[in-house]
mmCIF file with all atom_site columns, C-alpha atoms in Angstrom:
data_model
loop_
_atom_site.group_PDB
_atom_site.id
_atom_site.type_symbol
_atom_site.label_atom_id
_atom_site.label_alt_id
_atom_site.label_comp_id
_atom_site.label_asym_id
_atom_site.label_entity_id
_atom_site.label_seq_id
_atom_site.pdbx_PDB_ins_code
_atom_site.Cartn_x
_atom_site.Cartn_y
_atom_site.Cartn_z
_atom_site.occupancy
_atom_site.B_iso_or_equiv
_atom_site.pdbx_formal_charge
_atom_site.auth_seq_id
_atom_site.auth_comp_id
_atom_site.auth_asym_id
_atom_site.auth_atom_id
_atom_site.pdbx_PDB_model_num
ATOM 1   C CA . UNK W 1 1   ? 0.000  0.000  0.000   1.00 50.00 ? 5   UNK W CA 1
ATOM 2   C CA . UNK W 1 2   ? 2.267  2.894  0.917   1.00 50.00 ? 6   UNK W CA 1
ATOM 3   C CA . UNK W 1 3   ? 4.312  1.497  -2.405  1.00 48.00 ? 7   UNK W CA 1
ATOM 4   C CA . UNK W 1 4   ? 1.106  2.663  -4.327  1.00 46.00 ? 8   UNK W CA 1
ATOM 5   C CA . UNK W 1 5   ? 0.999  5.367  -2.323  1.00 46.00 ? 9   UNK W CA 1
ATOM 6   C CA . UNK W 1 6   ? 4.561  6.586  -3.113  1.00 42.00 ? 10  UNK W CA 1
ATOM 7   C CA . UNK W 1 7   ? 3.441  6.172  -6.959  1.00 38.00 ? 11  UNK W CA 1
ATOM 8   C CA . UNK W 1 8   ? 0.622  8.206  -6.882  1.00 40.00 ? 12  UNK W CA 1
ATOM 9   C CA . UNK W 1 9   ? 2.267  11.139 -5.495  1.00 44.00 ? 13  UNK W CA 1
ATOM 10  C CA . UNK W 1 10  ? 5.457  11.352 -7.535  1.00 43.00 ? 14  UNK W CA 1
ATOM 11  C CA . UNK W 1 11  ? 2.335  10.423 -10.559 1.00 42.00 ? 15  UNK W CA 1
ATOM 12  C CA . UNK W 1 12  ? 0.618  13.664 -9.483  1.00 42.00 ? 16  UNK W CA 1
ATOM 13  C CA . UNK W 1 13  ? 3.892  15.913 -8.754  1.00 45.00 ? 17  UNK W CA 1
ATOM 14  C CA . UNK W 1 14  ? 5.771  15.392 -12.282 1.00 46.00 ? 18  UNK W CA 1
ATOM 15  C CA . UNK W 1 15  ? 2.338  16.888 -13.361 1.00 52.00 ? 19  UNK W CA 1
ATOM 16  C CA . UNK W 1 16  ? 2.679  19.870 -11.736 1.00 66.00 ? 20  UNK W CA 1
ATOM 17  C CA . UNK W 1 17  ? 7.241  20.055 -12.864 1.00 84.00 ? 21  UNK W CA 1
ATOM 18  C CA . UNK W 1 18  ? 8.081  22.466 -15.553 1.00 88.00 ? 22  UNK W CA 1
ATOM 19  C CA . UNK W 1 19  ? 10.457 21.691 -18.136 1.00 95.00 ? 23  UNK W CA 1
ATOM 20  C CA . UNK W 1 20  ? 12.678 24.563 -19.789 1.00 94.00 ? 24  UNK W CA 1
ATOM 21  C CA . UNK W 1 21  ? 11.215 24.571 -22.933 1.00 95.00 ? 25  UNK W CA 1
ATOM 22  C CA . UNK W 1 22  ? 8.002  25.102 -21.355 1.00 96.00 ? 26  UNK W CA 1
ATOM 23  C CA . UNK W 1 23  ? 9.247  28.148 -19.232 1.00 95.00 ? 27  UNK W CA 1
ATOM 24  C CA . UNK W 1 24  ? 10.535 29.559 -22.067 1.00 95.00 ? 28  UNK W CA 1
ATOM 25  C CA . UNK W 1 25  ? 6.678  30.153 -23.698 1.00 96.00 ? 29  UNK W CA 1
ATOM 26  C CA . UNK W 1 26  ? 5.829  31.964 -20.536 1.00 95.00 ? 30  UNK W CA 1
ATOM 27  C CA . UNK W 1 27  ? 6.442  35.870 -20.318 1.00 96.00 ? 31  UNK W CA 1
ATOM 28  C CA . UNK W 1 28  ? 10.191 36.900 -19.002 1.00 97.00 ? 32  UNK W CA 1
ATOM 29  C CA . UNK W 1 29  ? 10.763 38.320 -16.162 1.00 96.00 ? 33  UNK W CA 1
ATOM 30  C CA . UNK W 1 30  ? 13.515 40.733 -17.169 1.00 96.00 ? 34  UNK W CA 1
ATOM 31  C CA . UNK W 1 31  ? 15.266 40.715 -20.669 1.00 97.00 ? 35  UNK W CA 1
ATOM 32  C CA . UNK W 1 32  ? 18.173 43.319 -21.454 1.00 97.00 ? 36  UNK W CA 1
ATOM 33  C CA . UNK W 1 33  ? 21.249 43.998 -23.069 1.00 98.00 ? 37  UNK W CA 1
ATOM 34  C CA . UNK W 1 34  ? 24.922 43.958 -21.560 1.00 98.00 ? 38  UNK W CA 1
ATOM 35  C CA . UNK W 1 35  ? 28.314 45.143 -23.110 1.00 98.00 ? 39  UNK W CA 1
ATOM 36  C CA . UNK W 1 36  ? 29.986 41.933 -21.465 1.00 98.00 ? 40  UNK W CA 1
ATOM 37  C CA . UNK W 1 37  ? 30.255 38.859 -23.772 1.00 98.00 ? 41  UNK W CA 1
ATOM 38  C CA . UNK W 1 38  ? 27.655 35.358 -23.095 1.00 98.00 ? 42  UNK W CA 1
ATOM 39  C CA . UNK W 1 39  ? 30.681 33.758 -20.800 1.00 97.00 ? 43  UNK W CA 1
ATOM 40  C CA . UNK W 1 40  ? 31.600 37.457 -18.921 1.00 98.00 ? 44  UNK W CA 1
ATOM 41  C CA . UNK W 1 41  ? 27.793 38.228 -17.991 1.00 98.00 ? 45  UNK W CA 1
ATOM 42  C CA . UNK W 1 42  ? 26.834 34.107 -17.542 1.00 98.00 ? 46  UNK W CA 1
ATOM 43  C CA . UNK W 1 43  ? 29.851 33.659 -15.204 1.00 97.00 ? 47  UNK W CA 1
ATOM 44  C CA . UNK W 1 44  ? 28.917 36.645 -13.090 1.00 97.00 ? 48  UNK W CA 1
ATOM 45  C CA . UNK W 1 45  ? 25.545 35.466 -12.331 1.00 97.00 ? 49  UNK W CA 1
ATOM 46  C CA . UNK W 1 46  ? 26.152 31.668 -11.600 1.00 96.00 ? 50  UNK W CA 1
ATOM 47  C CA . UNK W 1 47  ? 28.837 33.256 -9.395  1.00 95.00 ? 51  UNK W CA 1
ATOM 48  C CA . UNK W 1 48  ? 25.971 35.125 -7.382  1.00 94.00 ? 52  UNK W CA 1
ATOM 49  C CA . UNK W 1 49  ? 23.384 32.572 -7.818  1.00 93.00 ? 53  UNK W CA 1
ATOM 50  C CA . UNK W 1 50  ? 25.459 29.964 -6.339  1.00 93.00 ? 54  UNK W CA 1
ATOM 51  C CA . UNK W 1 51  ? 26.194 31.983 -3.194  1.00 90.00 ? 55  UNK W CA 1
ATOM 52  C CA . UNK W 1 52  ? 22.355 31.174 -2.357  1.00 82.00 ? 56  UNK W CA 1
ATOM 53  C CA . UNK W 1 53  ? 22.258 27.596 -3.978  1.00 74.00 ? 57  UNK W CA 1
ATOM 54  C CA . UNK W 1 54  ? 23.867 24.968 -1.117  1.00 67.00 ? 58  UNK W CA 1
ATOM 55  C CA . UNK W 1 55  ? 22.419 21.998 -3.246  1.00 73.00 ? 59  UNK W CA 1
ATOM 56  C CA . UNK W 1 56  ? 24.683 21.871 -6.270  1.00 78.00 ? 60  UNK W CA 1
ATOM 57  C CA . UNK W 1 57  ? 26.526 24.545 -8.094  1.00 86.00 ? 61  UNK W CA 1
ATOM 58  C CA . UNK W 1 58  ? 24.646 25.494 -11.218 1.00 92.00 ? 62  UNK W CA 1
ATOM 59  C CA . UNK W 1 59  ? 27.166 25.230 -13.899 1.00 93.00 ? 63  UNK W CA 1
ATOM 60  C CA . UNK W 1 60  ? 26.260 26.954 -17.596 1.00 96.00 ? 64  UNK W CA 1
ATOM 61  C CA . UNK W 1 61  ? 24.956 24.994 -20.434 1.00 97.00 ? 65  UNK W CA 1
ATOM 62  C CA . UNK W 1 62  ? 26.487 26.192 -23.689 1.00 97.00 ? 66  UNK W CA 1
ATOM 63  C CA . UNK W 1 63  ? 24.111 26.980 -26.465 1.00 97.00 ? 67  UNK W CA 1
ATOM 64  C CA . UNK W 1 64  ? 24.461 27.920 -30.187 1.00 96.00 ? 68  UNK W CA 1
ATOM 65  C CA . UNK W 1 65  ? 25.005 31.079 -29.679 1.00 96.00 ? 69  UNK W CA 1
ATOM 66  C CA . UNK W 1 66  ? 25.775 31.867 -26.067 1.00 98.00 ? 70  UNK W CA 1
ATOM 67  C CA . UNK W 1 67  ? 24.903 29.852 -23.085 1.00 98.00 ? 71  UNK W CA 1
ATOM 68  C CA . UNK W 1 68  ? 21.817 28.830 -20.210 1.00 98.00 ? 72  UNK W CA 1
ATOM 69  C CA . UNK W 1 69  ? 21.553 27.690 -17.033 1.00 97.00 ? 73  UNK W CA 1
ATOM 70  C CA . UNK W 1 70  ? 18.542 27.131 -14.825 1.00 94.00 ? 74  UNK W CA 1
ATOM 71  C CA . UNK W 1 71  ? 17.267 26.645 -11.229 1.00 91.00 ? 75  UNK W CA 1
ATOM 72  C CA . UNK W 1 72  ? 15.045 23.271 -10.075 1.00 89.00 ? 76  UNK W CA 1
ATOM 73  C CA . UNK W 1 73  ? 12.842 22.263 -7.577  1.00 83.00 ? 77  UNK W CA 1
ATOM 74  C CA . UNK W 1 74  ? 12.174 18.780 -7.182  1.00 80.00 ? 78  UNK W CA 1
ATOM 75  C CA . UNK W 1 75  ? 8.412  19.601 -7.065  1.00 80.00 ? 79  UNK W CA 1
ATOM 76  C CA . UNK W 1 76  ? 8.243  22.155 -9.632  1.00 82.00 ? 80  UNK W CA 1
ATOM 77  C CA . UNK W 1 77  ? 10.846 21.395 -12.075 1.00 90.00 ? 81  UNK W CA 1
ATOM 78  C CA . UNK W 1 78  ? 12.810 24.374 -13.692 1.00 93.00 ? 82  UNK W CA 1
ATOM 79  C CA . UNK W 1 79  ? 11.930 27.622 -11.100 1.00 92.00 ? 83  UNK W CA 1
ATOM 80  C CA . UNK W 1 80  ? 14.689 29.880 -13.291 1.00 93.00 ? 84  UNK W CA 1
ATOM 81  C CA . UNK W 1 81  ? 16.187 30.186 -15.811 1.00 96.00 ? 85  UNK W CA 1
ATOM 82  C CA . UNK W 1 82  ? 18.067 33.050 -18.278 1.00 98.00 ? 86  UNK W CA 1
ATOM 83  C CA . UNK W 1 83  ? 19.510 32.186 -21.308 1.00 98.00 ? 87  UNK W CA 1
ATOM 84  C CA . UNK W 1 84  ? 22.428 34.576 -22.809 1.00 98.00 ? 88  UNK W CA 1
ATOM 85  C CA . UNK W 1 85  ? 23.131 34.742 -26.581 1.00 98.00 ? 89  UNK W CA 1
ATOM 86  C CA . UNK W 1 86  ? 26.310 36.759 -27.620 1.00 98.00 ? 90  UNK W CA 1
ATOM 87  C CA . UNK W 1 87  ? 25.585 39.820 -30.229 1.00 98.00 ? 91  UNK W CA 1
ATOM 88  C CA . UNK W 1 88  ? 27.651 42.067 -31.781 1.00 97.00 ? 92  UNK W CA 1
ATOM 89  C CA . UNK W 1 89  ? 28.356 44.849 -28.633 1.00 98.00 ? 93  UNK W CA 1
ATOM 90  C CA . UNK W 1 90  ? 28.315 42.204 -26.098 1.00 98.00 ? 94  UNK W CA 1
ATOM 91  C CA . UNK W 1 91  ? 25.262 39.618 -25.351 1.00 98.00 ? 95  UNK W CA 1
ATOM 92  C CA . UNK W 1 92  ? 21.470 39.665 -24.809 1.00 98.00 ? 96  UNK W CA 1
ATOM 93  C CA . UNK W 1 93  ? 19.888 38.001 -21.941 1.00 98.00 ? 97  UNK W CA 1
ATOM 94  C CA . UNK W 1 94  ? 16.255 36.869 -21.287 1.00 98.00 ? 98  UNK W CA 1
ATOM 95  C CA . UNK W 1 95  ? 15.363 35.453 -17.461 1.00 97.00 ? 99  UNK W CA 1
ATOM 96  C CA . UNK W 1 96  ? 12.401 33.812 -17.171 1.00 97.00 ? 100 UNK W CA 1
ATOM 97  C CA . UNK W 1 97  ? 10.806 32.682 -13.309 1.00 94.00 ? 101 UNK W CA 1
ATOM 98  C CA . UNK W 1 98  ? 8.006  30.342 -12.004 1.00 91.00 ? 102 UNK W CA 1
ATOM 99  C CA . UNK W 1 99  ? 8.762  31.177 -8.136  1.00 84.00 ? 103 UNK W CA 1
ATOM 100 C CA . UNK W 1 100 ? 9.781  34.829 -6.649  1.00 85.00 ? 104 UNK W CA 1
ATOM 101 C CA . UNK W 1 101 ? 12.890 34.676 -5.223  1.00 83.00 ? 105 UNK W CA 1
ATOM 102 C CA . UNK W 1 102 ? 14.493 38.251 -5.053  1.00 87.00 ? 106 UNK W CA 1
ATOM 103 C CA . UNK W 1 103 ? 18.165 37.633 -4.528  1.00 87.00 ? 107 UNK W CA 1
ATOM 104 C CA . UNK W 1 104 ? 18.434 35.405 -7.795  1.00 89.00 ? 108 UNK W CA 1
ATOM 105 C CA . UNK W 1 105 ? 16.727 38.537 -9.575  1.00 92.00 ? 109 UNK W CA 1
ATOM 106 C CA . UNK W 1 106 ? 18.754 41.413 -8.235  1.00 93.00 ? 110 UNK W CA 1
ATOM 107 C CA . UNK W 1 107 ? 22.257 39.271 -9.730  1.00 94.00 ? 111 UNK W CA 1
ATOM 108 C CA . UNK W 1 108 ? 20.203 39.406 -13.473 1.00 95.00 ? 112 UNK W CA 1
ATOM 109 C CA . UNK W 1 109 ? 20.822 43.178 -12.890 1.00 93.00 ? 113 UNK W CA 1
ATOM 110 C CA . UNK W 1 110 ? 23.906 43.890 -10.761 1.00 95.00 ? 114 UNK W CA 1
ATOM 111 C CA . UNK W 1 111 ? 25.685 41.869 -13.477 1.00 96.00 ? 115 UNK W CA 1
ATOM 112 C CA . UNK W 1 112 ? 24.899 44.173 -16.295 1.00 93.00 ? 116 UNK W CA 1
#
């Protein structure tokens, strides 16, 4: 019984977990523009976010054309995530968020 009862809860929790690509259709947060290149500006934030993150260090994903990273929750799946793309006069950056959490926010913006 409590085996059945352990399947029917993680049944009803991977429900409710976000994936990436789905956070990525919702609204961002905070999108911008910095003069520092995808691994400067990336770097700088994973430096800050991991300050707050005593799980795991979140480490940067590279992408075509710049790199991602993201924040889980067991429950919830992906809670965070920016992705940084390299231009021309440094990179653009898009952060998108399923849970407030202030502190991972404020290092989007004190890294510019």
């Amino acid at each position: 019984m409590k085996k059945i009862s352990a399947l029917v809860v993680m049944f009803i929790l991977s429900g409710c977990s976000t994936t990436a690509n789905e956070l990525r259709l919702t609204t961002p947060a905070i999108e911008g523009h910095t003069n520092k290149n995808a691994n400067s500006y990336i770097g700088c934030v994973l430096n800050n976010w991991n300050e707050k993150n005593t799980i795991s260090p979140i480490s940067p994903q590279p992408t075509e054309h710049g790199y991602s990273a993201q924040i889980n929750d067991m429950a919830r799946g992906v809670v965070m995530l920016i992705d940084v793309k390299n231009t021309d006069s440094g990179s653009d950056y898009v952060f998108y968020k399923k849970r407030d959490m202030s502190f991972y926010e404020s290092a989007i913006t004190s890294c510019k």
